[in-house]
Coordinates of C-alpha atoms in Angstrom, one line a residue:
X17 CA -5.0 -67.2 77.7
X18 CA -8.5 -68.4 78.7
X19 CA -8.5 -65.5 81.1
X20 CA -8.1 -62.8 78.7
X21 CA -11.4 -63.9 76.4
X22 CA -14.6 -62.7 76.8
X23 CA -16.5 -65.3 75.7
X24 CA -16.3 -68.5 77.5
X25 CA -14.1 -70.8 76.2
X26 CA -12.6 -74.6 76.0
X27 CA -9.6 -75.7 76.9
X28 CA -9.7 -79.5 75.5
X29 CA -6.9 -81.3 77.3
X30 CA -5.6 -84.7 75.8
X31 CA -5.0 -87.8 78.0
X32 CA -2.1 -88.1 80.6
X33 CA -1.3 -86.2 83.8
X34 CA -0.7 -82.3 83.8
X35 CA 1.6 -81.9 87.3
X36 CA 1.5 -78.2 88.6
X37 CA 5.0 -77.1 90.4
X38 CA 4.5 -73.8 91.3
X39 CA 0.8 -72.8 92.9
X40 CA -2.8 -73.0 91.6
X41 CA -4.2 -72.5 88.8
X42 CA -6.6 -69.4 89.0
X43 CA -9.6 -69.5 87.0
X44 CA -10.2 -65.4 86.7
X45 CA -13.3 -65.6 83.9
X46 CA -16.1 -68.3 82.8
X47 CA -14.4 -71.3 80.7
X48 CA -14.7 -75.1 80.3
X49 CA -12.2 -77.3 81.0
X50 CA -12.8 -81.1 79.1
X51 CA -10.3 -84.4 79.4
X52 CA -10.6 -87.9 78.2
X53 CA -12.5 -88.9 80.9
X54 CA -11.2 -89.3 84.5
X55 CA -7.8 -90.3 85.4
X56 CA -6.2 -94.0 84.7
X57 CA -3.8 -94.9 81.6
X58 CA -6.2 -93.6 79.0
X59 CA -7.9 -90.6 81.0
X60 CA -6.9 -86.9 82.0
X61 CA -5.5 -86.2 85.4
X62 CA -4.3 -82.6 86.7
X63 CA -2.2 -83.1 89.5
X64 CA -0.8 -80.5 92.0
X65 CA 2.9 -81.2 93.4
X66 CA 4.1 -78.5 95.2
X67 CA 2.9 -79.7 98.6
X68 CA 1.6 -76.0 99.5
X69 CA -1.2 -75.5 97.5
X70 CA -4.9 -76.5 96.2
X71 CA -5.6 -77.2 92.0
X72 CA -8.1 -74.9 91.3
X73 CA -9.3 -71.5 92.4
X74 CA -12.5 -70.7 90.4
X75 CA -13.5 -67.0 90.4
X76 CA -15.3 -67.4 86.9
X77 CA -18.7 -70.0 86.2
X78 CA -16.5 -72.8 85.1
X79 CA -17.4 -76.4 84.0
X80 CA -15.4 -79.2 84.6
X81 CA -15.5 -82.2 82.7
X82 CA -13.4 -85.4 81.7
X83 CA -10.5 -85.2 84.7
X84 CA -8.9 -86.4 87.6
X85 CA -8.2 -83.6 90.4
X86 CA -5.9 -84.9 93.0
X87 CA -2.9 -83.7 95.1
X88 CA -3.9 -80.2 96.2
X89 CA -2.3 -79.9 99.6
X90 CA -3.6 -76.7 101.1
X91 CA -1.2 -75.9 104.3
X92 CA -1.2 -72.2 104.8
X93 CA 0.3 -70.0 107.5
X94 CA -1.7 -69.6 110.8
X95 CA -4.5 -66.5 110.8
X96 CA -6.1 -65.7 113.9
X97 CA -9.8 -67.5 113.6
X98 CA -9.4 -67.9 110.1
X99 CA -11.3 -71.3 108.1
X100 CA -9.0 -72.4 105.5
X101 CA -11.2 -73.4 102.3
X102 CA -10.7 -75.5 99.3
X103 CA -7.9 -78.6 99.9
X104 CA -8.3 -79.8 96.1
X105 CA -10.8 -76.7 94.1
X106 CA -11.9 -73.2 95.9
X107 CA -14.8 -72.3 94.2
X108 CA -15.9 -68.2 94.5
X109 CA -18.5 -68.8 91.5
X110 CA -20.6 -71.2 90.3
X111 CA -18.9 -74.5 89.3
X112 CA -20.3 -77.6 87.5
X113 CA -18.6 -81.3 87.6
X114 CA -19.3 -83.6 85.2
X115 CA -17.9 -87.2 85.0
X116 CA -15.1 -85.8 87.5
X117 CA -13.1 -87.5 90.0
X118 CA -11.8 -85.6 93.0
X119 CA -9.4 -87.4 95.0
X120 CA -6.3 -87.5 97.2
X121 CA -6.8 -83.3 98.5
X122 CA -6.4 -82.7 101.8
X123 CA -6.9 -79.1 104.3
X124 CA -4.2 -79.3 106.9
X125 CA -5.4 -75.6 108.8
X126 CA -2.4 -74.3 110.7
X127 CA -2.1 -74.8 114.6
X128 CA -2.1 -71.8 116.9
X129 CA 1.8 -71.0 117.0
X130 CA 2.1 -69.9 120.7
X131 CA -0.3 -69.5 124.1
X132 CA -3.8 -68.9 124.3
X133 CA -3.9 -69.2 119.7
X134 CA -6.7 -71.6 118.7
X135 CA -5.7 -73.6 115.8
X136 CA -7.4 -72.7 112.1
X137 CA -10.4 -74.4 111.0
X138 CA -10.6 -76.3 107.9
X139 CA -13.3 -76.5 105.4
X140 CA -13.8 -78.9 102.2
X141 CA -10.6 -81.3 102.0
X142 CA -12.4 -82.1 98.2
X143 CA -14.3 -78.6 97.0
X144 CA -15.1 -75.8 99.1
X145 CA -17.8 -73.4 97.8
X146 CA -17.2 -70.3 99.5
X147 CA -20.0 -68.2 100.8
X148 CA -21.4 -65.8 98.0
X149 CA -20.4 -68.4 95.1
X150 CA -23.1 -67.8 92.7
X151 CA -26.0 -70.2 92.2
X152 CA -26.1 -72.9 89.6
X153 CA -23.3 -75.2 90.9
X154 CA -23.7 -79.0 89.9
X155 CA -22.0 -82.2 90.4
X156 CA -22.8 -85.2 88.2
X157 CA -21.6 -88.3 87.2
X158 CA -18.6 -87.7 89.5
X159 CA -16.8 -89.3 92.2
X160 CA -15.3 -87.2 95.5
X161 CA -12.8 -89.5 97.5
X162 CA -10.5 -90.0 99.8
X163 CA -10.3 -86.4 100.7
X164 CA -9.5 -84.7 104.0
X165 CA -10.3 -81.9 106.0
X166 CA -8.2 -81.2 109.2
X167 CA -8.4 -78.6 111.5
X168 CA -5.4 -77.1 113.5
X169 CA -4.2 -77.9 116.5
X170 CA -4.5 -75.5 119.7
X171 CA -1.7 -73.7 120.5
X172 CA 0.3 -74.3 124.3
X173 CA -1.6 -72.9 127.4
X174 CA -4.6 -74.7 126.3
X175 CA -5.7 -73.5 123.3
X176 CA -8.5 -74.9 121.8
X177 CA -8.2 -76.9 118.6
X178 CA -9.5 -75.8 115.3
X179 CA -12.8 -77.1 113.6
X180 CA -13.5 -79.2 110.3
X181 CA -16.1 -79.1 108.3
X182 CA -16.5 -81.4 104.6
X183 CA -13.9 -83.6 104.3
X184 CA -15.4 -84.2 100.5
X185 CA -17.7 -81.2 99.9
X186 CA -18.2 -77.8 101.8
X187 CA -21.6 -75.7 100.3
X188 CA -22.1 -72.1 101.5
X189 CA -23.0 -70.7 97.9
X190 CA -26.2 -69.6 96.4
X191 CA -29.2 -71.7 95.5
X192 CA -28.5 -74.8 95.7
X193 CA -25.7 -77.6 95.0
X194 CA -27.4 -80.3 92.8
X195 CA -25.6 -83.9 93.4
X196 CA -26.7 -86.3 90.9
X197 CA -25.6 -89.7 89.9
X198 CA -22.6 -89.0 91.9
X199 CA -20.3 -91.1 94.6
X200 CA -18.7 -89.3 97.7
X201 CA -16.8 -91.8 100.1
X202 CA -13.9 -91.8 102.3
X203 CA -13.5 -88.5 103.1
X204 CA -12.6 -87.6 106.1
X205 CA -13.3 -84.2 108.8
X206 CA -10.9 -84.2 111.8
X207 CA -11.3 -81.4 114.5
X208 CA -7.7 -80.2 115.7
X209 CA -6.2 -81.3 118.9
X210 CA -6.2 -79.0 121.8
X211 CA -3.3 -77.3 123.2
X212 CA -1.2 -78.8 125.8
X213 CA -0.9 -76.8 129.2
X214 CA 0.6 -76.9 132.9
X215 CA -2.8 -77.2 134.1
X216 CA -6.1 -78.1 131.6
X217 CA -5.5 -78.7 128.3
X218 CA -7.4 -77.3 125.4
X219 CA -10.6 -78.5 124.5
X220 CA -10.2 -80.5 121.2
X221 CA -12.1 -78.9 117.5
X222 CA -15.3 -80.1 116.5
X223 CA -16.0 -81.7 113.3
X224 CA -19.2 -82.0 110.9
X225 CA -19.8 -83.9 107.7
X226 CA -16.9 -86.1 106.4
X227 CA -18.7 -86.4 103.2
X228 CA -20.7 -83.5 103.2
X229 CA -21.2 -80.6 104.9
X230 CA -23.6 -77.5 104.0
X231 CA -25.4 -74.1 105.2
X232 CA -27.1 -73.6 101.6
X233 CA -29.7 -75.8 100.4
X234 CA -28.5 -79.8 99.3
X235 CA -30.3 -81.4 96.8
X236 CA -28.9 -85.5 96.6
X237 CA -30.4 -87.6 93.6
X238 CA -29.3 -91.5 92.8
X239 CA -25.8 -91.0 94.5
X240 CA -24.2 -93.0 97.4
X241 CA -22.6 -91.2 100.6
X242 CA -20.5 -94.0 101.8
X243 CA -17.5 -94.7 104.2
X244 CA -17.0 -91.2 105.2
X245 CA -16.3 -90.1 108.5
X246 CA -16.1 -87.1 111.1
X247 CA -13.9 -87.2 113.6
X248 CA -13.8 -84.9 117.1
X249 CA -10.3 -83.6 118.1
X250 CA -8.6 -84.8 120.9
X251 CA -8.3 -82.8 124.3
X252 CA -5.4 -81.1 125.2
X253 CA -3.0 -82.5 127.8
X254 CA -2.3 -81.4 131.1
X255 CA -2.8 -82.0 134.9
X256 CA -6.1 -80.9 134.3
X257 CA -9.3 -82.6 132.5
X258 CA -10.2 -81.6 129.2
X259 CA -12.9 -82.4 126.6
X260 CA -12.8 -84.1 123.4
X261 CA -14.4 -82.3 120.4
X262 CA -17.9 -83.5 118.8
X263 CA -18.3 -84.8 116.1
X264 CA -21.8 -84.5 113.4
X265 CA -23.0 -85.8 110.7
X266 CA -20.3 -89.2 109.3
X267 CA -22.4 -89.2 105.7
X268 CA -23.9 -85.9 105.5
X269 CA -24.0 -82.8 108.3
X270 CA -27.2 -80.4 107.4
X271 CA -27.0 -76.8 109.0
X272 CA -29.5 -74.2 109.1
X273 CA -30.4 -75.3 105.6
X274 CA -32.6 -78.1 103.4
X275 CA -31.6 -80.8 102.6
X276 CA -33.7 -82.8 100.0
X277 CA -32.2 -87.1 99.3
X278 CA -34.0 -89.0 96.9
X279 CA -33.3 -92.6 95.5
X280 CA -29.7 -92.8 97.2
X281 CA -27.5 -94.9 99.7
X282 CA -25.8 -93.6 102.9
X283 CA -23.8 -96.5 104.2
X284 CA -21.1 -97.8 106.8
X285 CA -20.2 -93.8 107.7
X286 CA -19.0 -93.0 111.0
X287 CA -18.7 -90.5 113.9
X288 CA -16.8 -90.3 116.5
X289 CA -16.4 -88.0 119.7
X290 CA -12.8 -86.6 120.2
X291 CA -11.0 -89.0 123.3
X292 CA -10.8 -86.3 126.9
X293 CA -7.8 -86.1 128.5
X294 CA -6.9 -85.8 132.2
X295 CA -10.5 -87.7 132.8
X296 CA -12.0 -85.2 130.7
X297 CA -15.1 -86.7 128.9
X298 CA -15.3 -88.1 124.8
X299 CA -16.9 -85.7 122.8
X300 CA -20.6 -86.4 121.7
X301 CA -21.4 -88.0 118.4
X302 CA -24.5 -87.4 116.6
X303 CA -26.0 -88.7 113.4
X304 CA -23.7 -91.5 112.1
X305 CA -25.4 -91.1 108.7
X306 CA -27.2 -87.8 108.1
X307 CA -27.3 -84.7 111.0
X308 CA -29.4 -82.0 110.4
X309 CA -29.8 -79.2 112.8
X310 CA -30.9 -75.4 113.2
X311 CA -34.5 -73.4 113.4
X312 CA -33.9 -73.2 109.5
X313 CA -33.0 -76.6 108.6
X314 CA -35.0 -79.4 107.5
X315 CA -34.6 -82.8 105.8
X316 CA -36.8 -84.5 103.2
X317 CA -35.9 -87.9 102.3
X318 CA -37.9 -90.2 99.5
X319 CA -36.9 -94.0 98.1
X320 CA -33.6 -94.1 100.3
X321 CA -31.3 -96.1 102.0
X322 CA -29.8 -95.2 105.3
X323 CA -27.6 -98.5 106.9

C-alpha cells in the first residue's frame, strides 16, 4: 500500500519478528519504515526465510529506523561476469539507517557451472549501494554484523574464482555515505576458489574490505570497524601451480575515492592472502586495517585509533 502513495509515508511496525516466505520486499517509492527499537524480546526484527533471497530492495529514498534486518540469503543463478549485490538490503536510492541492526545476511555469488566460467563476484553481504543510488545515504546509531560476502567459485578447466567486495557495507552511490555513531564488525569478504583442472588450476578471487568497502566518497565519525576480515580465494587444483587471490583492506578497503575517519577505532581486523596450490604462491595481503588505493583516492584521518 506504501507504494501506491505519493507522499512518503510510515509504516510503524510493533515489536516481534515479521518472517518473509516468499522473496523481498520491494520498496518502489519514498517511505519510512519505524520498529521498537532493534531486535531482542522487546524490539522489531524483519526476518527473511526463504533461503533465496535478500530483505529489502530500495528503489525509493527510504528511512529505516527501529529494526533488526537479518536472514537475507542472496544465492542467485550464475551470469557470465555478473557482481551479485545486496545479501541483506539492495539499495538503488538513497537510504538512511537509524538505530538499525543488520545482521546474519550473507552473498553466496554462483560458481562458473562448466569450463573456462569464472565464478560471480559478490558485493555487500550487509547493504550494497548500487552505483547511481542517489546521494544522501546515512547510517547512524546502527550496528552492521556478522555479515558475509562470498564470491563464486571458478568453474572446471581452471576457471578463475569470483571476487568479494564488503562483507558489511558496499558504497558506489552518489555523494557520500555518512557513518556515524555506528559499529561494523565481523563481517566477512571471501574471494571464490578457482577451478579445478588437468593441468593448472584457476587462480583464486580477490577480496577487499570485510567491513567496508567503497568507490564513492566515506565519511566515518565516532564508530568502531572491528573484527572484520577479507579473505583471498584459494587456487585451483591441478598438476599445475596456481595462485591464491589477494586480499585488501580487513577494516576498511578505499578505492579511487576519499575517505575521511574521525574520532573512531579500527581494531583486531584481518587479511589474508588466498593459500596457492600445486606450489603456487599465497596471495598478497595489504592493509590489515585500512587500504586505500587509486590516482583518485585519498585518506584523511583525525583523533583515531588504528590497533
Amino acid at each position: 500500500q506504501a507504494n501506491l502513495q505519493s507522499n512518503t509515508p510510515t509504516i510503524e511496525l510493533q515489536a516481534g519478528t515479521f518472517q518473509l516466505t516468499n522473496g523481498q520486499l520491494g520498496l518502489g517509492e519514498s517511505m519510512n519504515i519505524v520498529g521498537a527499537g532493534p531486535g531482542g524480546s522487546s524490539g522489531t526484527t524483519i526476518e527473511q526465510t526463504d533461503g533465496q533471497h535478500r530483505v529489502f530492495e530500495v528503489d525509493g529514498s527510504t528511512t529505516l529506523s527501529g529494526l533488526e534486518i537479518t536472514g537475507g540469503h542472496l544465492a542467485p543463478s550464475w551470469t557470465s561476469g555478473a557482481i551479485e549485490e545486496g545479501g541483506g538490503i539492495l539499495a538503488e536510492a538513497p537510504l538512511v539507517l537509524q538505530n538499525v541492526l543488520v545482521t546474519g545476511n550473507e552473498i553466496q555469488a554462483p560458481a562458473g557451472p562448466s569450463g573456462g566460467d569464472a565464478g560471480d563476484g559478490a558485493e555487500g553481504g550487509g547493504i550494497a549501494y548500487a552505483v547511481g543510488a542517489g546521494a544522501g545515504s546515512s547510517v547512524s546509531d546502527s550496528t552492521i554484523s556478522a555479515n558475509n560476502a562470498l564470491g563464486g567459485g571458478g568453474g572446471p578447466s581452471g576457471a578463475a574464482g569470483g571476487n568479494a567486495f564488503g562483507g558489511g557495507v558496499a558504497y558506489e552511490g552518489n555523494g557520500q555515505l555518512l557513518v556515524q555513531g555506528s559499529t561494523v564488525s565481523g563481517n566477512v569478504a571471501t574471494g571464490g576458489q578457482g577451478g579445478g583442472a588437468v593441468s593448472a588450476g584457476g587462480l583464486g578471487g580477490f577480496a577487499e574490505g570485510g567491513g567496508i568497502w567503497h568507490s564513492s566518497q566515506l565519511t566515518l565519525t565516532a564508530s568502531t570497524i572491528v573484527g572484520n576480515s577479507a579473505t583471498g580465494g584459494r587456487g585451483g587444483a591441478g598438476a599445475g601451480s596456481s595462485s591464491g587471490g589477494n586480499a585488501d583492506g580487513g577494516g576498511i578497503a578505499d578505492i579511487e575515492s576519499l575517505a575521511q575517519v574521525v574520532n573512531s577505532t579500527v581494531f583486531d581486523n584481518v587479511v589474508a592472502g588466498g593459500a596457492g596450490s600445486g606450489g603456487g604462491s599465497t596471495g598478497g595481503a595489504f592493509g590489515g586495517g585500512i587500504y586505500d588505493t587509486g590516482s583518485d583516492a585519498g585518506a584523511a584521518l583525525q583523533s583515531d585509533t588504528i590497533d
